[in-house]
Short mmCIF file of C-alpha atoms and ligand atoms in Angstrom, two decimals:
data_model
loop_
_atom_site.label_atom_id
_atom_site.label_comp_id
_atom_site.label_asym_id
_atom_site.label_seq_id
_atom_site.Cartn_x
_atom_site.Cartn_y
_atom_site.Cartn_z
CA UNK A 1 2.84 -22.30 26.53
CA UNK A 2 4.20 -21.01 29.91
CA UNK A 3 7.94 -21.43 29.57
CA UNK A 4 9.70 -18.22 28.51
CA UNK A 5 11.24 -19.79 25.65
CA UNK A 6 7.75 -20.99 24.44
CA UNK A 7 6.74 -17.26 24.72
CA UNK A 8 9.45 -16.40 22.90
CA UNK A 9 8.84 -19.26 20.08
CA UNK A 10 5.58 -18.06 19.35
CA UNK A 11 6.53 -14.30 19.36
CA UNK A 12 9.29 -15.14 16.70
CA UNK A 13 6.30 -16.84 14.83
CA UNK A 14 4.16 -14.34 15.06
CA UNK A 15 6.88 -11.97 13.69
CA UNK A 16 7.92 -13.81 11.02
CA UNK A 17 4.08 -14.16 9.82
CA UNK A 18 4.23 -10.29 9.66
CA UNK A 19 2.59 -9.23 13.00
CA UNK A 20 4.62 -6.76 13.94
CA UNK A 21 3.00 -4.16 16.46
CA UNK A 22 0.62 -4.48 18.92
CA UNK A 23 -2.98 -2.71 18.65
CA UNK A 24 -4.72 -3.58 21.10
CA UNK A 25 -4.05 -4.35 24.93
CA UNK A 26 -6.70 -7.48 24.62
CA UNK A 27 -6.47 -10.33 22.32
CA UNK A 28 -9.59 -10.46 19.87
CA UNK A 29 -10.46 -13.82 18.67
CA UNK A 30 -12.40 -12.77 15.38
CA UNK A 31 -12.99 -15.91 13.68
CA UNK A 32 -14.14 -17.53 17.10
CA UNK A 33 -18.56 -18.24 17.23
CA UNK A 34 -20.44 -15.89 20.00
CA UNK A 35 -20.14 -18.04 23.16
CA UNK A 36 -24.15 -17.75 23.54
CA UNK A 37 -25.77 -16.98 19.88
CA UNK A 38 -29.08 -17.65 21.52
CA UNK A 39 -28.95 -14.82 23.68
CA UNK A 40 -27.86 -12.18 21.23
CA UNK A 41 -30.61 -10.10 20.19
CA UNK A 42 -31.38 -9.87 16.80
CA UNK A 43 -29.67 -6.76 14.57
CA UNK A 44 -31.77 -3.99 13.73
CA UNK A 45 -31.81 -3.70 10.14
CA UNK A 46 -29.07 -1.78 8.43
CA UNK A 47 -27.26 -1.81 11.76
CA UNK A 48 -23.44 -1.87 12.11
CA UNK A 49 -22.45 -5.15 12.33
CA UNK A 50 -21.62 -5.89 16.51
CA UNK A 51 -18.39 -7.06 17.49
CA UNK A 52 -18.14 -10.36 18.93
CA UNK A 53 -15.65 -10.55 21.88
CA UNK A 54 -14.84 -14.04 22.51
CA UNK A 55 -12.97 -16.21 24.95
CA UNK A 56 -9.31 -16.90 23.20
CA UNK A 57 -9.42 -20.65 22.87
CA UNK A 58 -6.90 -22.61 24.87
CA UNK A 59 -3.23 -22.16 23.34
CA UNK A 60 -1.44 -25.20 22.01
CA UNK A 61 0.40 -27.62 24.58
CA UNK A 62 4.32 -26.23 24.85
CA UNK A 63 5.39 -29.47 22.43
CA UNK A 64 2.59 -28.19 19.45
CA UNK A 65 4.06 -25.99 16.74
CA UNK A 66 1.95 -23.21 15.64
CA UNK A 67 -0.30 -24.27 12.98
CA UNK A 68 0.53 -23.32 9.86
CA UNK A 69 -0.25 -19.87 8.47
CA UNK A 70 -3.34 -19.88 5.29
CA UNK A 71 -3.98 -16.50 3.88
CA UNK A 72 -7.23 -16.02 5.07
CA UNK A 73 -9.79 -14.95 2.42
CA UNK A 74 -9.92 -10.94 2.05
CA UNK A 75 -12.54 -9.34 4.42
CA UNK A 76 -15.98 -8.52 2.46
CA UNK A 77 -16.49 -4.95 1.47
CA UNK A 78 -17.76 -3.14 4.28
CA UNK A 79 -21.22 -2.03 4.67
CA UNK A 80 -21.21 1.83 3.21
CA UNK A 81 -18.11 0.67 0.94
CA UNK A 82 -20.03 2.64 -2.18
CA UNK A 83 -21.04 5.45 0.20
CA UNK A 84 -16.69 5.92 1.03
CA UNK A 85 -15.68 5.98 -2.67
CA UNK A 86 -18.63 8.61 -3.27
CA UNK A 87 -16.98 10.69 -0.70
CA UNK A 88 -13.54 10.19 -1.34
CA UNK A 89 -14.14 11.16 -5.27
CA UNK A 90 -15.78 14.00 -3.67
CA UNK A 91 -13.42 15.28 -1.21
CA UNK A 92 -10.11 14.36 -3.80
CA UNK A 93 -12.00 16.52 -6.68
CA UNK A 94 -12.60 19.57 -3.93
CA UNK A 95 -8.96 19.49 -3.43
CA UNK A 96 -6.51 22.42 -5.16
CA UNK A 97 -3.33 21.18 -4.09
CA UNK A 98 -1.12 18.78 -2.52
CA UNK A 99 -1.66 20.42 1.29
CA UNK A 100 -5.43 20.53 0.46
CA UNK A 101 -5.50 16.64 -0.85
CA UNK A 102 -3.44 15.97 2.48
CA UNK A 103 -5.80 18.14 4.63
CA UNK A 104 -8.64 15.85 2.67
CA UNK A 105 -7.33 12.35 3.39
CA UNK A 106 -6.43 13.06 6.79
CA UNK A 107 -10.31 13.92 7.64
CA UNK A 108 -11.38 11.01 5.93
CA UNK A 109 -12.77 7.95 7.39
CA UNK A 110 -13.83 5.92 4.56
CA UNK A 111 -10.76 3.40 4.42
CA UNK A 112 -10.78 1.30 7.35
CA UNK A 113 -6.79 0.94 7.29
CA UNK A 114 -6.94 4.20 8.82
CA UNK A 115 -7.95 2.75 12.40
CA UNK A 116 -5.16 0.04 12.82
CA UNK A 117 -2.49 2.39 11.05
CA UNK A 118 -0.39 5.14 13.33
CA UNK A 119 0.16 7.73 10.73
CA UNK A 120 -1.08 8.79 7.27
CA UNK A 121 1.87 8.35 4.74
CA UNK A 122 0.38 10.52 2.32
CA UNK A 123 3.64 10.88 -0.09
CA UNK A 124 7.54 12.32 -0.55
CA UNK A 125 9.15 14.37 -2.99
CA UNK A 126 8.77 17.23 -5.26
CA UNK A 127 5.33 18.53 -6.01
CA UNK A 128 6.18 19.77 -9.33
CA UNK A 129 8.50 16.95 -10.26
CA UNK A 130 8.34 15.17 -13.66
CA UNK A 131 7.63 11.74 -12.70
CA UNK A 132 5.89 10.27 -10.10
CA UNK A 133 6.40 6.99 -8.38
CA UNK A 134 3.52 4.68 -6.80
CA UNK A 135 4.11 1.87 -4.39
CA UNK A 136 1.58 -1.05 -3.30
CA UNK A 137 1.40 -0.05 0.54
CA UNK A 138 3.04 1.45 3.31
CA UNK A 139 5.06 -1.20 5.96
CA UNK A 140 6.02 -0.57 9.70
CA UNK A 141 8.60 1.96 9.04
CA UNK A 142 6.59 4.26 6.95
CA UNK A 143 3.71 4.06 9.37
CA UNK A 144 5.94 4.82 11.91
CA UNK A 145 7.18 7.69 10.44
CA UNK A 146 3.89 8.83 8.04
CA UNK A 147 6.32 8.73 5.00
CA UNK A 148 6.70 6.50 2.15
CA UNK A 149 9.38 4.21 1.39
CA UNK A 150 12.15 4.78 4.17
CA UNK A 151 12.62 0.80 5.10
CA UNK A 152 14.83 -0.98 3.68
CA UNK A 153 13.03 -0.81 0.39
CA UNK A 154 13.00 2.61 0.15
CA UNK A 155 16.87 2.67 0.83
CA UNK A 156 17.13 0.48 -2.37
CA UNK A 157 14.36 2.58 -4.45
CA UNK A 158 16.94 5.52 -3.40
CA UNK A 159 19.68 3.83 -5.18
CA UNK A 160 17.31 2.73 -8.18
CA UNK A 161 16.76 6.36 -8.78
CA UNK A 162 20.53 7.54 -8.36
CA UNK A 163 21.33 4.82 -10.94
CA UNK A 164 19.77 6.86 -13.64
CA UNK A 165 20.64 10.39 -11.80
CA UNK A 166 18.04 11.26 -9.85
CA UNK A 167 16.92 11.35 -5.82
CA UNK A 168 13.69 12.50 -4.20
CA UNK A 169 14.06 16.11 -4.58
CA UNK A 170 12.77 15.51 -8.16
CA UNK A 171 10.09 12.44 -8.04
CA UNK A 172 7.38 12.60 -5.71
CA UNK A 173 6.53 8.89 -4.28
CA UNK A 174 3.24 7.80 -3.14
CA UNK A 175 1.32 4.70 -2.84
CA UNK A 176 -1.65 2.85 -3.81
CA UNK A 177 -3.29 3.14 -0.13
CA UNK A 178 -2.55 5.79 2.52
CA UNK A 179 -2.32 4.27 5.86
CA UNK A 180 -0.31 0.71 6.21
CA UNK A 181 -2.32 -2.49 6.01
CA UNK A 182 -1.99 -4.66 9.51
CA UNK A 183 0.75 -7.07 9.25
CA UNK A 184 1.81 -5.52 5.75
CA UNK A 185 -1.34 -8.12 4.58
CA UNK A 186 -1.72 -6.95 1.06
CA UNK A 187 -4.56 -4.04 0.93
CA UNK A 188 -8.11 -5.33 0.02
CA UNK A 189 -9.52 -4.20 -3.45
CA UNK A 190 -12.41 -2.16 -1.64
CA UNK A 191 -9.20 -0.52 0.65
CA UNK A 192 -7.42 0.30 -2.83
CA UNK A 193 -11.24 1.37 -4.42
CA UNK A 194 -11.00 4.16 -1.76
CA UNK A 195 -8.00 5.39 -1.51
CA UNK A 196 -8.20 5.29 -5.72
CA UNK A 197 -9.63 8.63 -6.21
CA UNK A 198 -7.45 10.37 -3.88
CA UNK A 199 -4.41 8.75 -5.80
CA UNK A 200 -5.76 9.99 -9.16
CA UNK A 201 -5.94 13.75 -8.05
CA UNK A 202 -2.42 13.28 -6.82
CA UNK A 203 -1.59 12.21 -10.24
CA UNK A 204 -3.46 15.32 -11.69
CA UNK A 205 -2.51 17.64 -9.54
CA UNK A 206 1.31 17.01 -9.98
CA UNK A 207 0.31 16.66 -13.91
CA UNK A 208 3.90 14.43 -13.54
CA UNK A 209 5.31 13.31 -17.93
CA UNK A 210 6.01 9.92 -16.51
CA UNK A 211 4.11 8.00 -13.97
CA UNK A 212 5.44 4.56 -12.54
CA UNK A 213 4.20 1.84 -11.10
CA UNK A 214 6.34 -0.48 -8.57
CA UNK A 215 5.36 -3.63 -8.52
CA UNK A 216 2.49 -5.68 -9.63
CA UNK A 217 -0.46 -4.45 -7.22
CA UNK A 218 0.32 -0.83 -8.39
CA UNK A 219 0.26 -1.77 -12.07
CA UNK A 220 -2.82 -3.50 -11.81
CA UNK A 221 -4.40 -0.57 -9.84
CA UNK A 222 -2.93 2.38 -12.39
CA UNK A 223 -3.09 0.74 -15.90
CA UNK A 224 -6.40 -1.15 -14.74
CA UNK A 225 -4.79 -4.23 -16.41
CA UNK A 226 -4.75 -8.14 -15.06
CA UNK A 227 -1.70 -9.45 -16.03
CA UNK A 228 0.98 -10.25 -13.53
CA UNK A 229 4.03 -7.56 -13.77
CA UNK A 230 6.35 -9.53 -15.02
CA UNK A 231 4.16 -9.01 -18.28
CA UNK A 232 3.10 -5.31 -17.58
CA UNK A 233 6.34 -4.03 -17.04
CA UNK A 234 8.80 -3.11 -19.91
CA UNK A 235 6.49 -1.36 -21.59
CA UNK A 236 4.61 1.76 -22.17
CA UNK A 237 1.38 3.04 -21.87
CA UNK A 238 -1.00 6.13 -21.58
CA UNK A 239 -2.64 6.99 -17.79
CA UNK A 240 -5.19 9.68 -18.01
CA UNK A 241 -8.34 11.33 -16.14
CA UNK A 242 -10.92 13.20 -16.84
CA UNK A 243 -9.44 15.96 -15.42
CA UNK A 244 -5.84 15.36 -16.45
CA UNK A 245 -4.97 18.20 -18.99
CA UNK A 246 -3.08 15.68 -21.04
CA UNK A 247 -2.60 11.51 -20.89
CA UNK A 248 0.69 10.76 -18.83
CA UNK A 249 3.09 8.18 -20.19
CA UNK A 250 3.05 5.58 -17.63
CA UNK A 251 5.04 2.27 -16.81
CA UNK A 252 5.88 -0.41 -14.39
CA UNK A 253 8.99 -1.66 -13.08
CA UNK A 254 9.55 -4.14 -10.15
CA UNK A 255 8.74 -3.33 -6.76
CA UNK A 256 12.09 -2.62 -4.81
CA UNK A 257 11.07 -5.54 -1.98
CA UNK A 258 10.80 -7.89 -4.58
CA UNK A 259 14.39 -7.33 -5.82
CA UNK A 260 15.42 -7.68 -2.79
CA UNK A 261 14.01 -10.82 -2.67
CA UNK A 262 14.64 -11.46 -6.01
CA UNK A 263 18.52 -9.97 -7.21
CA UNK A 264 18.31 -12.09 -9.97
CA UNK A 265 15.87 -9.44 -11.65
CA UNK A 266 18.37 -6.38 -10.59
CA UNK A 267 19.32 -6.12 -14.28
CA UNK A 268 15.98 -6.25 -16.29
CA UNK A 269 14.86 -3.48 -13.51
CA UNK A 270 17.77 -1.78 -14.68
CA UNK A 271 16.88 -2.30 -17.98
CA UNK A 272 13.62 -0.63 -16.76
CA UNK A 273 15.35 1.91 -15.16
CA UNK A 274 17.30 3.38 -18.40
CA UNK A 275 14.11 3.38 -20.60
CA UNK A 276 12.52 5.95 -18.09
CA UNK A 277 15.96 8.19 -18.42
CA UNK A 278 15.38 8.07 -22.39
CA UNK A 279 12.08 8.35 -21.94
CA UNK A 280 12.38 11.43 -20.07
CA UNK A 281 15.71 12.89 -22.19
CA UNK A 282 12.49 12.07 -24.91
CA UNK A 283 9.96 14.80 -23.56
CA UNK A 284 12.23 16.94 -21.81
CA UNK A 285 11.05 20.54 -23.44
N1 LIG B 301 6.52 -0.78 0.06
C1 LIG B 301 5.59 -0.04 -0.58
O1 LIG B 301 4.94 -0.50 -1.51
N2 LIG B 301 5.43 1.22 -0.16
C2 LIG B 301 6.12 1.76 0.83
O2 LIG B 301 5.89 2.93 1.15
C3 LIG B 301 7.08 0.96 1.48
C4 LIG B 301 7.27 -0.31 1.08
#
């Protein structure tokens, strides 16, 4: 794999698989065995788990294709997982507004997305808006520039909203997790578990009359349900906390990636789309 156009091969592969920055100057071969176990001293009990730094193994011949990509199972909840989601219900609840729930996730170490992502994409829009808008996860764009959905997405979430009259200055947009999983890999339920509290005193603190969720990781998350969006959506139902002053009618439309993907299902998220105008002409005081 010397030949420039091999190079380039596998950097096209790599791309295409969704690994899309660089974040570290060294390769890390993570599922690779310690080179000498026998000579690794035992781990103190309750110690952090070591790193193991191993020799890449030898790439390919030039002829070999990559080998083909399996998503790998999701990583185990870390050791102090409980201890995070204690702290981030803590820190969320301590939080009086928007610039204090920012200040809060920004000093908060408890989601390990935070180390691989650039930026915190904390949310857009109007604080005091009457609806608010959760995606699944930031990608590279909205790490790059800490906000959430300006990619491509976004630009068609823009339009989505236009089509029934509105733009951001009166949603605000967030997500389900706060920093952008690596390779846009789909965020881990103990990631999600703490970045959940945080998202819930978002929720309260805007006190939004509608609350939607894009796509089916978001539903799942907000209307604690299992079924697969294509169920969940197109209907209506009540999101509240204990601190919410009043239940919040919530819903779930598609995620804006997946009609792009998918433009055969432009007109049922239309359909979508005008039941949260009437819903809103509904409760408009
Ligand atoms: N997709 C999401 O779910 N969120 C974003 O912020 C961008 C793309």
């Amino acid at each position: 794999m010397n030949a420039p156009q091999d190079t380039r091969a596998l950097l096209r592969w790599y791309l295409e698989a969704g690994v899309d920055e660089t974040i570290g100057e060294v390769p890390v071969d993570r599922t690779a065995a310690p080179a000498t176990p026998a000579a690794t001293p035992p781990e103190a009990p309750g110690a952090a788990p070591r790193e193991v730094l191993a020799e890449r193994p030898q790439a390919p011949p030039p002829s070999a294709p990559p080998p083909p990509l399996s998503s790998p199972p999701p990583p185990p909840s870390p050791p102090g997982a409980d201890e995070a989601v204690r702290s981030a219900v803590a820190l969320a609840a301590a939080a009086r507004d928007l610039d204090d729930l920012r200040t809060a996730l920004a000093g908060f170490d408890g989601c390990a997305l935070k180390k691989t992502a650039m930026n915190l994409v904390f949310g857009d829009g109007n604080p005091g808006a009457r609806i608010v808008l959760i995606g699944e996860a930031p990608g590279a764009d909205e790490d790059r520039q800490g906000l959430p959905f300006v990619g491509v997405s976004g630009q068609l979430l823009d339009r989505m909203l236009a089509s029934i009259g509105l733009d951001r200055s009166q949603v605000f947009i967030s997500n389900t997790v706060f920093w952008r999983p690596p390779g846009n890999r789909t965020p881990t339920p103990g990631e999600v578990a703490t970045c959940q509290p945080f998202v819930e005193r978002m929720v309260e603190l805007i006190d939004p009359e509608i609350l939607v969720a894009m796509g089916g990781a978001a539903a799942k998350t907000l209307l604690a349900r299992n079924e697969g969006i294509g169920r969940l959506r197109g209907r209506w139902y009540t999101y509240s906390t204990a601190k919410m002053p009043r239940p919040v009618q919530a819903t779930a439309i598609f995620h804006p990636a997946y009609l792009l993907r998918s433009p055969g299902q432009k007109r049922t998220a239309w359909l979508d789309l005008l039941a949260i105008k009437a819903k809103l002409a509904e409760l408009a005081p």
